[in-house]
mmCIF file of C-alpha atoms and ligand atoms in Angstrom:
data_model
loop_
_atom_site.group_PDB
_atom_site.id
_atom_site.type_symbol
_atom_site.label_atom_id
_atom_site.label_comp_id
_atom_site.label_asym_id
_atom_site.label_seq_id
_atom_site.Cartn_x
_atom_site.Cartn_y
_atom_site.Cartn_z
ATOM 1 C CA MET I 18 -31.204 79.090 -23.847
ATOM 2 C CA SER I 19 -32.427 77.145 -26.607
ATOM 3 C CA ASN I 20 -28.941 77.034 -28.348
ATOM 4 C CA LEU I 21 -27.739 75.179 -25.108
ATOM 5 C CA ASP I 22 -30.569 72.658 -25.754
ATOM 6 C CA ALA I 23 -29.358 72.244 -29.167
ATOM 7 C CA LEU I 24 -25.758 71.949 -28.183
ATOM 8 C CA LYS I 25 -26.641 69.305 -25.611
ATOM 9 C CA GLN I 26 -28.556 67.414 -28.267
ATOM 10 C CA ASP I 27 -25.650 67.403 -30.790
ATOM 11 C CA ILE I 28 -23.212 66.197 -28.166
ATOM 12 C CA THR I 29 -25.460 63.543 -26.730
ATOM 13 C CA ALA I 30 -25.919 62.095 -30.151
ATOM 14 C CA ALA I 31 -22.216 62.180 -30.642
ATOM 15 C CA VAL I 32 -21.661 60.367 -27.380
ATOM 16 C CA GLN I 33 -24.166 57.838 -28.431
ATOM 17 C CA ALA I 34 -22.602 57.379 -31.908
ATOM 18 C CA ALA I 35 -19.057 56.713 -30.533
ATOM 19 C CA ASN I 36 -18.606 53.065 -30.940
ATOM 20 C CA ASP I 37 -15.213 52.760 -29.095
ATOM 21 C CA ILE I 38 -13.234 54.563 -26.220
ATOM 22 C CA ALA I 39 -11.087 56.612 -28.715
ATOM 23 C CA ALA I 40 -14.048 57.907 -30.523
ATOM 24 C CA LEU I 41 -15.686 58.660 -27.274
ATOM 25 C CA GLU I 42 -12.413 60.559 -25.981
ATOM 26 C CA ASP I 43 -12.675 62.657 -29.360
ATOM 27 C CA VAL I 44 -16.282 63.522 -28.364
ATOM 28 C CA ARG I 45 -15.229 64.555 -24.849
ATOM 29 C CA VAL I 46 -12.393 66.848 -26.302
ATOM 30 C CA SER I 47 -14.586 68.536 -28.640
ATOM 31 C CA ALA I 48 -17.233 69.231 -25.900
ATOM 32 C CA LEU I 49 -15.326 69.928 -22.742
ATOM 33 C CA GLY I 50 -11.494 70.145 -23.804
ATOM 34 C CA LYS I 51 -9.682 73.350 -23.834
ATOM 35 C CA LYS I 52 -11.122 74.364 -27.123
ATOM 36 C CA GLY I 53 -14.285 72.409 -26.901
ATOM 37 C CA LYS I 54 -17.620 73.831 -27.475
ATOM 38 C CA VAL I 55 -18.776 74.061 -23.891
ATOM 39 C CA THR I 56 -15.634 75.431 -22.899
ATOM 40 C CA GLU I 57 -15.780 78.144 -25.578
ATOM 41 C CA MET I 58 -19.199 79.337 -24.247
ATOM 42 C CA MET I 59 -17.657 79.515 -20.825
ATOM 43 C CA LYS I 60 -15.219 82.043 -22.163
ATOM 44 C CA THR I 61 -17.951 84.248 -23.379
ATOM 45 C CA LEU I 62 -19.429 84.600 -19.813
ATOM 46 C CA GLY I 63 -17.372 87.530 -19.136
ATOM 47 C CA LYS I 64 -19.210 89.651 -21.720
ATOM 48 C CA LEU I 65 -22.473 89.347 -20.191
ATOM 49 C CA SER I 66 -24.150 91.270 -17.492
ATOM 50 C CA PRO I 67 -23.834 90.064 -13.933
ATOM 51 C CA ASP I 68 -27.464 88.786 -13.958
ATOM 52 C CA GLU I 69 -27.048 87.151 -17.366
ATOM 53 C CA ARG I 70 -23.692 85.643 -16.345
ATOM 54 C CA LYS I 71 -25.000 83.914 -13.297
ATOM 55 C CA GLU I 72 -27.936 82.572 -15.114
ATOM 56 C CA MET I 73 -25.824 81.194 -17.978
ATOM 57 C CA GLY I 74 -22.908 80.150 -15.889
ATOM 58 C CA GLN I 75 -25.351 77.963 -13.882
ATOM 59 C CA ALA I 76 -26.738 76.486 -17.016
ATOM 60 C CA LEU I 77 -23.353 75.713 -18.427
ATOM 61 C CA ASN I 78 -22.209 74.013 -15.342
ATOM 62 C CA VAL I 79 -25.352 71.826 -15.312
ATOM 63 C CA LEU I 80 -24.734 71.150 -19.049
ATOM 64 C CA LYS I 81 -21.092 70.292 -18.344
ATOM 65 C CA ASN I 82 -22.159 67.739 -15.567
ATOM 66 C CA GLU I 83 -24.741 66.155 -17.583
ATOM 67 C CA ILE I 84 -22.364 65.504 -20.507
ATOM 68 C CA SER I 85 -19.658 64.199 -18.230
ATOM 69 C CA ALA I 86 -22.080 61.857 -16.818
ATOM 70 C CA GLU I 87 -23.357 60.713 -20.200
ATOM 71 C CA ILE I 88 -19.638 60.329 -21.314
ATOM 72 C CA ASP I 89 -18.733 58.145 -18.250
ATOM 73 C CA ALA I 90 -21.866 55.978 -18.687
ATOM 74 C CA ARG I 91 -21.038 55.384 -22.315
ATOM 75 C CA ALA I 92 -17.488 54.790 -21.334
ATOM 76 C CA SER I 93 -18.342 52.111 -18.926
ATOM 77 C CA MET I 94 -20.773 50.448 -21.232
ATOM 78 C CA LEU I 95 -18.125 50.349 -24.105
ATOM 79 C CA LYS I 96 -15.484 48.689 -21.529
ATOM 80 C CA ASN I 97 -17.933 46.098 -20.597
ATOM 81 C CA ALA I 98 -18.807 45.243 -24.161
ATOM 82 C CA ALA I 99 -15.171 45.126 -24.971
ATOM 83 C CA LEU I 100 -14.539 42.783 -21.918
ATOM 84 C CA ASN I 101 -17.446 40.646 -22.953
ATOM 85 C CA GLU I 102 -16.372 40.363 -26.590
ATOM 86 C CA ARG I 103 -12.818 39.286 -25.232
ATOM 87 C CA LEU I 104 -14.125 36.776 -22.841
ATOM 88 C CA GLU I 105 -16.341 35.357 -25.675
ATOM 89 C CA GLN I 106 -13.251 35.084 -28.005
ATOM 90 C CA GLU I 107 -10.807 33.732 -25.520
ATOM 91 C CA ARG I 108 -13.115 31.314 -23.708
ATOM 92 C CA THR I 109 -11.327 28.224 -22.469
ATOM 93 C CA ASP I 110 -13.059 24.964 -21.728
ATOM 94 C CA VAL I 111 -11.254 24.198 -18.360
ATOM 95 C CA THR I 112 -12.714 20.566 -18.364
ATOM 96 C CA LEU I 113 -10.610 19.709 -21.345
ATOM 97 C CA SER I 114 -7.559 17.407 -21.075
ATOM 98 C CA ILE I 115 -4.395 19.638 -21.449
ATOM 99 C CA ARG I 116 -2.828 16.737 -23.356
ATOM 100 C CA PRO I 117 -5.666 15.360 -25.397
ATOM 101 C CA ALA I 118 -3.436 12.565 -26.872
ATOM 102 C CA GLN I 119 -2.729 11.108 -23.351
ATOM 103 C CA LYS I 120 -4.984 8.445 -22.259
ATOM 104 C CA GLY I 121 -5.575 8.225 -18.524
ATOM 105 C CA SER I 122 -5.279 5.058 -16.418
ATOM 106 C CA ILE I 123 -6.396 3.594 -13.065
ATOM 107 C CA HIS I 124 -3.897 4.300 -10.274
ATOM 108 C CA PRO I 125 -2.881 0.942 -8.501
ATOM 109 C CA ILE I 126 -4.297 2.173 -5.263
ATOM 110 C CA SER I 127 -7.633 2.487 -6.678
ATOM 111 C CA GLN I 128 -7.468 -0.736 -8.526
ATOM 112 C CA THR I 129 -6.365 -2.600 -5.407
ATOM 113 C CA ILE I 130 -9.308 -1.176 -3.403
ATOM 114 C CA THR I 131 -11.664 -2.324 -5.977
ATOM 115 C CA GLU I 132 -10.259 -5.760 -6.169
ATOM 116 C CA ILE I 133 -10.358 -6.185 -2.343
ATOM 117 C CA SER I 134 -13.875 -4.685 -2.165
ATOM 118 C CA ASP I 135 -15.118 -7.126 -4.711
ATOM 119 C CA ILE I 136 -13.828 -10.067 -2.902
ATOM 120 C CA PHE I 137 -15.321 -9.031 0.511
ATOM 121 C CA ALA I 138 -18.547 -7.886 -1.328
ATOM 122 C CA ASP I 139 -19.044 -11.410 -2.428
ATOM 123 C CA MET I 140 -18.895 -12.457 1.313
ATOM 124 C CA GLY I 141 -21.554 -10.118 2.224
ATOM 125 C CA PHE I 142 -19.451 -6.930 3.543
ATOM 126 C CA VAL I 143 -20.923 -3.735 2.769
ATOM 127 C CA LEU I 144 -18.534 -0.798 1.790
ATOM 128 C CA THR I 145 -18.666 2.098 4.072
ATOM 129 C CA GLU I 146 -16.538 5.191 4.971
ATOM 130 C CA GLY I 147 -15.615 7.545 7.706
ATOM 131 C CA PRO I 148 -14.174 10.930 8.391
ATOM 132 C CA GLU I 149 -10.346 11.631 7.992
ATOM 133 C CA ILE I 150 -10.371 14.281 10.844
ATOM 134 C CA GLU I 151 -11.241 12.392 13.900
ATOM 135 C CA ASP I 152 -10.973 12.869 17.525
ATOM 136 C CA ASP I 153 -9.003 11.117 20.272
ATOM 137 C CA PHE I 154 -12.102 9.231 21.440
ATOM 138 C CA HIS I 155 -12.657 7.468 18.044
ATOM 139 C CA ASN I 156 -9.129 6.898 17.276
ATOM 140 C CA PHE I 157 -7.846 5.823 20.671
ATOM 141 C CA THR I 158 -10.086 5.660 23.654
ATOM 142 C CA ALA I 159 -12.949 3.919 22.300
ATOM 143 C CA LEU I 160 -10.681 1.277 20.713
ATOM 144 C CA ASN I 161 -9.316 0.452 24.213
ATOM 145 C CA PHE I 162 -6.102 2.642 24.097
ATOM 146 C CA PRO I 163 -6.614 4.240 27.546
ATOM 147 C CA PRO I 164 -4.922 7.831 27.875
ATOM 148 C CA GLY I 165 -1.282 7.280 28.442
ATOM 149 C CA HIS I 166 -1.241 3.834 26.832
ATOM 150 C CA PRO I 167 2.119 3.192 25.254
ATOM 151 C CA ALA I 168 0.520 1.818 21.954
ATOM 152 C CA ARG I 169 -0.576 5.486 21.444
ATOM 153 C CA ASP I 170 2.845 6.492 20.898
ATOM 154 C CA MET I 171 3.443 4.040 18.079
ATOM 155 C CA HIS I 172 1.009 5.765 16.041
ATOM 156 C CA ASP I 173 3.020 9.122 15.134
ATOM 157 C CA THR I 174 -0.097 11.077 15.265
ATOM 158 C CA PHE I 175 -0.775 14.336 13.702
ATOM 159 C CA TYR I 176 -2.765 16.549 16.152
ATOM 160 C CA LEU I 177 -4.656 19.455 14.967
ATOM 161 C CA PRO I 178 -3.708 22.609 16.722
ATOM 162 C CA ASP I 179 -6.595 23.049 19.132
ATOM 163 C CA ASP I 180 -4.749 24.986 21.670
ATOM 164 C CA ASP I 181 -7.365 24.627 24.337
ATOM 165 C CA ARG I 182 -7.223 20.779 24.196
ATOM 166 C CA GLN I 183 -4.406 18.404 25.553
ATOM 167 C CA THR I 184 -3.535 15.218 24.136
ATOM 168 C CA GLY I 185 -5.584 12.524 25.715
ATOM 169 C CA ASP I 186 -8.648 14.717 25.802
ATOM 170 C CA ASP I 187 -11.313 12.696 24.125
ATOM 171 C CA ALA I 188 -12.374 15.680 21.956
ATOM 172 C CA LYS I 189 -8.771 16.694 20.921
ATOM 173 C CA ARG I 190 -8.924 16.570 16.999
ATOM 174 C CA LEU I 191 -6.242 14.786 14.969
ATOM 175 C CA LEU I 192 -5.815 13.085 11.467
ATOM 176 C CA ARG I 193 -6.868 9.446 11.754
ATOM 177 C CA THR I 194 -3.956 7.081 12.194
ATOM 178 C CA HIS I 195 -5.892 3.925 11.092
ATOM 179 C CA THR I 196 -9.255 3.140 9.530
ATOM 180 C CA SER I 197 -10.256 1.329 12.825
ATOM 181 C CA THR I 198 -12.025 4.564 13.892
ATOM 182 C CA VAL I 199 -14.724 3.681 11.479
ATOM 183 C CA GLN I 200 -15.526 0.513 13.520
ATOM 184 C CA VAL I 201 -16.480 2.914 16.205
ATOM 185 C CA HIS I 202 -18.726 4.970 14.081
ATOM 186 C CA VAL I 203 -20.500 1.802 12.526
ATOM 187 C CA MET I 204 -21.076 0.153 15.950
ATOM 188 C CA GLN I 205 -22.464 3.335 17.519
ATOM 189 C CA ASN I 206 -24.930 3.759 14.635
ATOM 190 C CA GLN I 207 -25.866 0.155 13.375
ATOM 191 C CA LYS I 208 -27.360 -2.665 15.228
ATOM 192 C CA PRO I 209 -25.771 -6.039 14.714
ATOM 193 C CA PRO I 210 -25.350 -8.251 12.702
ATOM 194 C CA ILE I 211 -22.763 -5.918 11.147
ATOM 195 C CA ARG I 212 -20.364 -6.781 8.145
ATOM 196 C CA VAL I 213 -18.422 -3.691 6.845
ATOM 197 C CA LEU I 214 -15.436 -3.005 4.740
ATOM 198 C CA VAL I 215 -14.017 0.414 5.070
ATOM 199 C CA PRO I 216 -11.195 1.675 2.600
ATOM 200 C CA GLY I 217 -9.626 5.001 3.394
ATOM 201 C CA ARG I 218 -6.617 7.357 3.866
ATOM 202 C CA VAL I 219 -4.887 7.387 6.962
ATOM 203 C CA PHE I 220 -2.019 9.672 8.400
ATOM 204 C CA ARG I 221 1.210 9.217 10.372
ATOM 205 C CA SER I 222 4.050 11.494 10.685
ATOM 206 C CA ASP I 223 6.732 9.189 9.098
ATOM 207 C CA TYR I 224 8.691 9.154 5.766
ATOM 208 C CA ASP I 225 11.054 6.738 4.216
ATOM 209 C CA MET I 226 11.310 3.707 1.697
ATOM 210 C CA THR I 227 8.286 2.008 3.361
ATOM 211 C CA HIS I 228 6.426 4.960 5.101
ATOM 212 C CA THR I 229 4.642 8.056 3.844
ATOM 213 C CA PRO I 230 2.679 10.424 5.810
ATOM 214 C CA MET I 231 -0.590 9.498 4.000
ATOM 215 C CA PHE I 232 -1.314 5.913 3.132
ATOM 216 C CA HIS I 233 -4.431 3.791 2.727
ATOM 217 C CA GLN I 234 -5.773 1.127 4.858
ATOM 218 C CA ILE I 235 -8.868 -1.201 4.482
ATOM 219 C CA GLU I 236 -10.625 -2.063 7.631
ATOM 220 C CA GLY I 237 -13.184 -5.017 7.913
ATOM 221 C CA LEU I 238 -15.596 -5.741 10.817
ATOM 222 C CA LEU I 239 -17.986 -8.341 11.412
ATOM 223 C CA ILE I 240 -20.284 -8.597 14.565
ATOM 224 C CA ASP I 241 -22.873 -11.316 15.106
ATOM 225 C CA LYS I 242 -24.050 -13.537 17.941
ATOM 226 C CA SER I 243 -21.913 -16.602 17.379
ATOM 227 C CA THR I 244 -18.889 -15.345 15.355
ATOM 228 C CA HIS I 245 -15.676 -17.208 16.253
ATOM 229 C CA MET I 246 -11.895 -17.250 15.232
ATOM 230 C CA GLY I 247 -12.839 -20.025 12.738
ATOM 231 C CA HIS I 248 -14.827 -17.610 10.847
ATOM 232 C CA LEU I 249 -11.923 -15.045 10.874
ATOM 233 C CA LYS I 250 -9.456 -17.588 9.599
ATOM 234 C CA GLY I 251 -11.863 -18.841 6.893
ATOM 235 C CA CYS I 252 -12.766 -15.464 5.756
ATOM 236 C CA LEU I 253 -9.376 -14.158 5.507
ATOM 237 C CA THR I 254 -7.763 -17.234 3.921
ATOM 238 C CA GLU I 255 -10.339 -17.153 1.098
ATOM 239 C CA PHE I 256 -9.597 -13.405 0.685
ATOM 240 C CA CYS I 257 -5.805 -13.959 0.243
ATOM 241 C CA ARG I 258 -6.189 -16.830 -2.127
ATOM 242 C CA ARG I 259 -8.539 -14.787 -4.301
ATOM 243 C CA PHE I 260 -6.594 -11.642 -4.079
ATOM 244 C CA PHE I 261 -3.095 -13.260 -4.880
ATOM 245 C CA GLU I 262 -4.967 -15.584 -7.454
ATOM 246 C CA THR I 263 -3.354 -18.705 -5.771
ATOM 247 C CA GLU I 264 -5.611 -21.654 -5.081
ATOM 248 C CA GLY I 265 -3.784 -23.549 -2.494
ATOM 249 C CA LEU I 266 -1.826 -20.545 -1.055
ATOM 250 C CA SER I 267 -0.683 -21.377 2.623
ATOM 251 C CA VAL I 268 -1.291 -19.006 5.435
ATOM 252 C CA ARG I 269 -0.525 -18.703 9.121
ATOM 253 C CA PHE I 270 -1.795 -16.789 12.054
ATOM 254 C CA ARG I 271 0.742 -15.513 14.440
ATOM 255 C CA PRO I 272 -0.264 -14.110 18.037
ATOM 256 C CA SER I 273 0.195 -10.370 18.288
ATOM 257 C CA PHE I 274 -1.092 -7.332 19.982
ATOM 258 C CA PHE I 275 -3.602 -4.791 19.286
ATOM 259 C CA PRO I 276 -5.399 -3.032 22.093
ATOM 260 C CA PHE I 277 -8.723 -3.464 20.272
ATOM 261 C CA THR I 278 -8.685 -7.128 19.686
ATOM 262 C CA GLU I 279 -8.398 -10.048 22.041
ATOM 263 C CA PRO I 280 -6.957 -12.392 20.944
ATOM 264 C CA SER I 281 -4.944 -10.673 18.276
ATOM 265 C CA ALA I 282 -3.049 -12.017 15.284
ATOM 266 C CA GLU I 283 -0.923 -11.164 12.271
ATOM 267 C CA MET I 284 -1.656 -13.177 9.246
ATOM 268 C CA ASP I 285 1.261 -14.256 6.926
ATOM 269 C CA ILE I 286 1.161 -15.817 3.562
ATOM 270 C CA GLN I 287 3.551 -18.321 2.216
ATOM 271 C CA CYS I 288 6.406 -16.941 -0.081
ATOM 272 C CA ASP I 289 9.802 -17.642 -1.457
ATOM 273 C CA ARG I 290 12.745 -15.126 -1.175
ATOM 274 C CA SER I 291 15.416 -17.164 -2.744
ATOM 275 C CA GLY I 292 17.472 -15.561 -5.331
ATOM 276 C CA GLY I 293 16.609 -12.129 -4.118
ATOM 277 C CA GLU I 294 13.163 -12.139 -5.708
ATOM 278 C CA LEU I 295 9.788 -12.589 -3.888
ATOM 279 C CA LYS I 296 7.452 -15.082 -4.990
ATOM 280 C CA ILE I 297 4.002 -15.555 -3.219
ATOM 281 C CA GLY I 298 2.310 -18.971 -3.036
ATOM 282 C CA THR I 299 5.570 -21.115 -3.091
ATOM 283 C CA GLY I 300 8.458 -21.782 -0.775
ATOM 284 C CA THR I 301 9.197 -22.007 2.882
ATOM 285 C CA ASP I 302 9.275 -18.227 3.914
ATOM 286 C CA TRP I 303 6.393 -16.254 5.308
ATOM 287 C CA LEU I 304 5.452 -12.699 4.664
ATOM 288 C CA GLU I 305 3.066 -10.507 6.817
ATOM 289 C CA ILE I 306 0.051 -9.378 5.337
ATOM 290 C CA LEU I 307 -2.504 -8.097 7.898
ATOM 291 C CA GLY I 308 -3.518 -7.512 11.357
ATOM 292 C CA CYS I 309 -6.676 -9.068 12.860
ATOM 293 C CA GLY I 310 -8.370 -10.395 15.927
ATOM 294 C CA MET I 311 -11.613 -10.872 17.898
ATOM 295 C CA VAL I 312 -13.067 -7.459 18.885
ATOM 296 C CA HIS I 313 -12.282 -6.752 22.504
ATOM 297 C CA PRO I 314 -15.202 -6.869 24.808
ATOM 298 C CA ASN I 315 -14.212 -3.226 25.977
ATOM 299 C CA VAL I 316 -14.496 -2.003 22.314
ATOM 300 C CA LEU I 317 -17.996 -3.472 21.979
ATOM 301 C CA LYS I 318 -19.116 -1.908 25.504
ATOM 302 C CA ASN I 319 -17.470 1.493 24.447
ATOM 303 C CA CYS I 320 -19.549 1.476 21.387
ATOM 304 C CA GLY I 321 -22.815 0.556 22.982
ATOM 305 C CA ILE I 322 -22.902 -3.123 22.026
ATOM 306 C CA ASP I 323 -23.531 -5.831 24.840
ATOM 307 C CA PRO I 324 -20.588 -8.219 24.799
ATOM 308 C CA GLU I 325 -22.564 -10.854 26.558
ATOM 309 C CA GLU I 326 -24.922 -11.045 23.540
ATOM 310 C CA TYR I 327 -22.569 -10.187 20.487
ATOM 311 C CA GLN I 328 -18.993 -10.877 19.514
ATOM 312 C CA GLY I 329 -16.974 -10.428 16.224
ATOM 313 C CA PHE I 330 -13.711 -10.163 14.264
ATOM 314 C CA ALA I 331 -11.849 -7.300 12.807
ATOM 315 C CA PHE I 332 -9.075 -6.942 10.461
ATOM 316 C CA GLY I 333 -6.895 -4.077 8.920
ATOM 317 C CA LEU I 334 -4.534 -4.109 6.018
ATOM 318 C CA GLY I 335 -2.308 -1.522 4.260
ATOM 319 C CA VAL I 336 -3.378 -1.110 0.634
ATOM 320 C CA GLU I 337 0.045 0.170 -0.573
ATOM 321 C CA ARG I 338 1.439 -2.905 0.998
ATOM 322 C CA VAL I 339 -0.499 -5.525 -0.777
ATOM 323 C CA ALA I 340 -0.450 -3.540 -4.034
ATOM 324 C CA MET I 341 3.457 -3.559 -3.926
ATOM 325 C CA LEU I 342 3.309 -7.332 -3.327
ATOM 326 C CA LYS I 343 0.929 -8.208 -6.042
ATOM 327 C CA TYR I 344 2.195 -5.732 -8.667
ATOM 328 C CA GLY I 345 5.919 -5.817 -7.837
ATOM 329 C CA ILE I 346 6.251 -2.160 -7.157
ATOM 330 C CA PRO I 347 9.560 -1.668 -5.274
ATOM 331 C CA ASP I 348 9.189 1.804 -3.620
ATOM 332 C CA LEU I 349 6.156 3.018 -1.753
ATOM 333 C CA ARG I 350 6.870 6.811 -2.223
ATOM 334 C CA THR I 351 6.433 6.416 -5.991
ATOM 335 C CA PHE I 352 2.626 5.854 -5.430
ATOM 336 C CA PHE I 353 2.122 9.635 -4.588
ATOM 337 C CA GLU I 354 4.806 11.329 -6.847
ATOM 338 C CA SER I 355 2.260 11.805 -9.753
ATOM 339 C CA ASP I 356 4.906 10.805 -12.312
ATOM 340 C CA VAL I 357 2.907 9.957 -15.594
ATOM 341 C CA ARG I 358 5.645 7.512 -16.639
ATOM 342 C CA TRP I 359 5.128 5.549 -13.466
ATOM 343 C CA LEU I 360 1.440 5.467 -13.903
ATOM 344 C CA ARG I 361 1.857 4.412 -17.571
ATOM 345 C CA HIS I 362 3.983 1.526 -16.338
ATOM 346 C CA TYR I 363 1.944 0.412 -13.369
ATOM 347 C CA GLY I 364 -1.626 1.922 -14.018
ATOM 348 C CA PHE I 365 -4.526 -0.126 -15.191
ATOM 349 C CA GLY I 366 -6.409 0.577 -18.400
ATOM 350 C CA ILE I 367 -9.968 1.825 -18.377
ATOM 351 C CA VAL I 368 -12.381 -0.824 -19.666
HETATM 352 N N1 DAH B 406 -5.390 -0.683 12.985
HETATM 353 C C1 DAH B 406 -4.221 -1.361 12.855
HETATM 354 C C2 DAH B 406 -3.190 -0.464 12.347
HETATM 355 O O1 DAH B 406 -3.270 0.527 11.854
HETATM 356 C C3 DAH B 406 -4.488 -2.500 12.013
HETATM 357 C C4 DAH B 406 -5.529 -3.528 12.696
HETATM 358 C C5 DAH B 406 -5.137 -4.595 13.313
HETATM 359 C C6 DAH B 406 -6.794 -3.226 12.400
HETATM 360 C C7 DAH B 406 -5.815 -5.450 13.767
HETATM 361 C C8 DAH B 406 -7.857 -4.204 12.771
HETATM 362 C C9 DAH B 406 -7.233 -5.436 13.558
HETATM 363 O O2 DAH B 406 -9.084 -4.059 12.692
HETATM 364 O O3 DAH B 406 -7.989 -6.159 14.081
HETATM 365 O O4 DAH B 406 -2.038 -0.958 12.551
#
């Protein structure tokens, strides 16, 4: 039996000395292959007496299994080591720029949101956000669009496929069609006085030169005890003059309709369209810039604010629209095509 022990020791030493899979395979063949040392010993069993054969046969089987297990363990160790070495050598830093020579720039949408936020921050508005996946209550009902109201149909809403809920059910989920939803969250969670500005993505099922299924809006909301239409006019006039960098810019407020404001208005700024070119701040034409109004008492009530005690104004504007006007960008769709040449042309440098 001791020569079996010696054989095992030899083979174990050879297994441990094998430094790659090919060398290990050689060791396996020389021990367990057709002409291997263990196999050769198996062949001699026939010459032994039945008792010896039984004892020797069992011992050889044990030896064979032990060697196989050692070889398998060594093989998986060598494979792991080889993989780790490769991983070490082929390491890539995924945070590196793929084109190190290319300098990034700020997208006109981000730039415009920053500019607008800065102006309203100076007037005491606090920046806030809300969810993009909303429910019917926040997008419509709380904002005084009752179920079945025709103004709901104007929004080309993307509903989520909640099969157990019907459109018009307050809990029906949807992608918000306007940032006015955040008015509701803010009024439900904050006590007046309130002054918030809400930039964000909104979604509508529409696509052409002037519509994309996702675009950006900025919502403003101010609630206090004695807020009136004069405050709305002053605040938005000051905003337009600063945003378009035109001191004496003329503006006008046209009566309009939104279910969540009463009275409602659209604000236009002075422009000149003669010669096929649009110039802001001169001329006798008007250009629509945003929607606004005094918050409807029903909206205050729906959000837990007493309309006898508080009133306020709200406004909403399209970020792409004002960015196109300010920076002379002709096609809305190009904002979202991720074309580096477009961004190089219209983007803003990082300071
Ligand atoms: N939510 C309106 C829209 O998407 C925009 C708007 C109009 C917002 C008037 C307002 C507002 O807060 O007072 O068309």
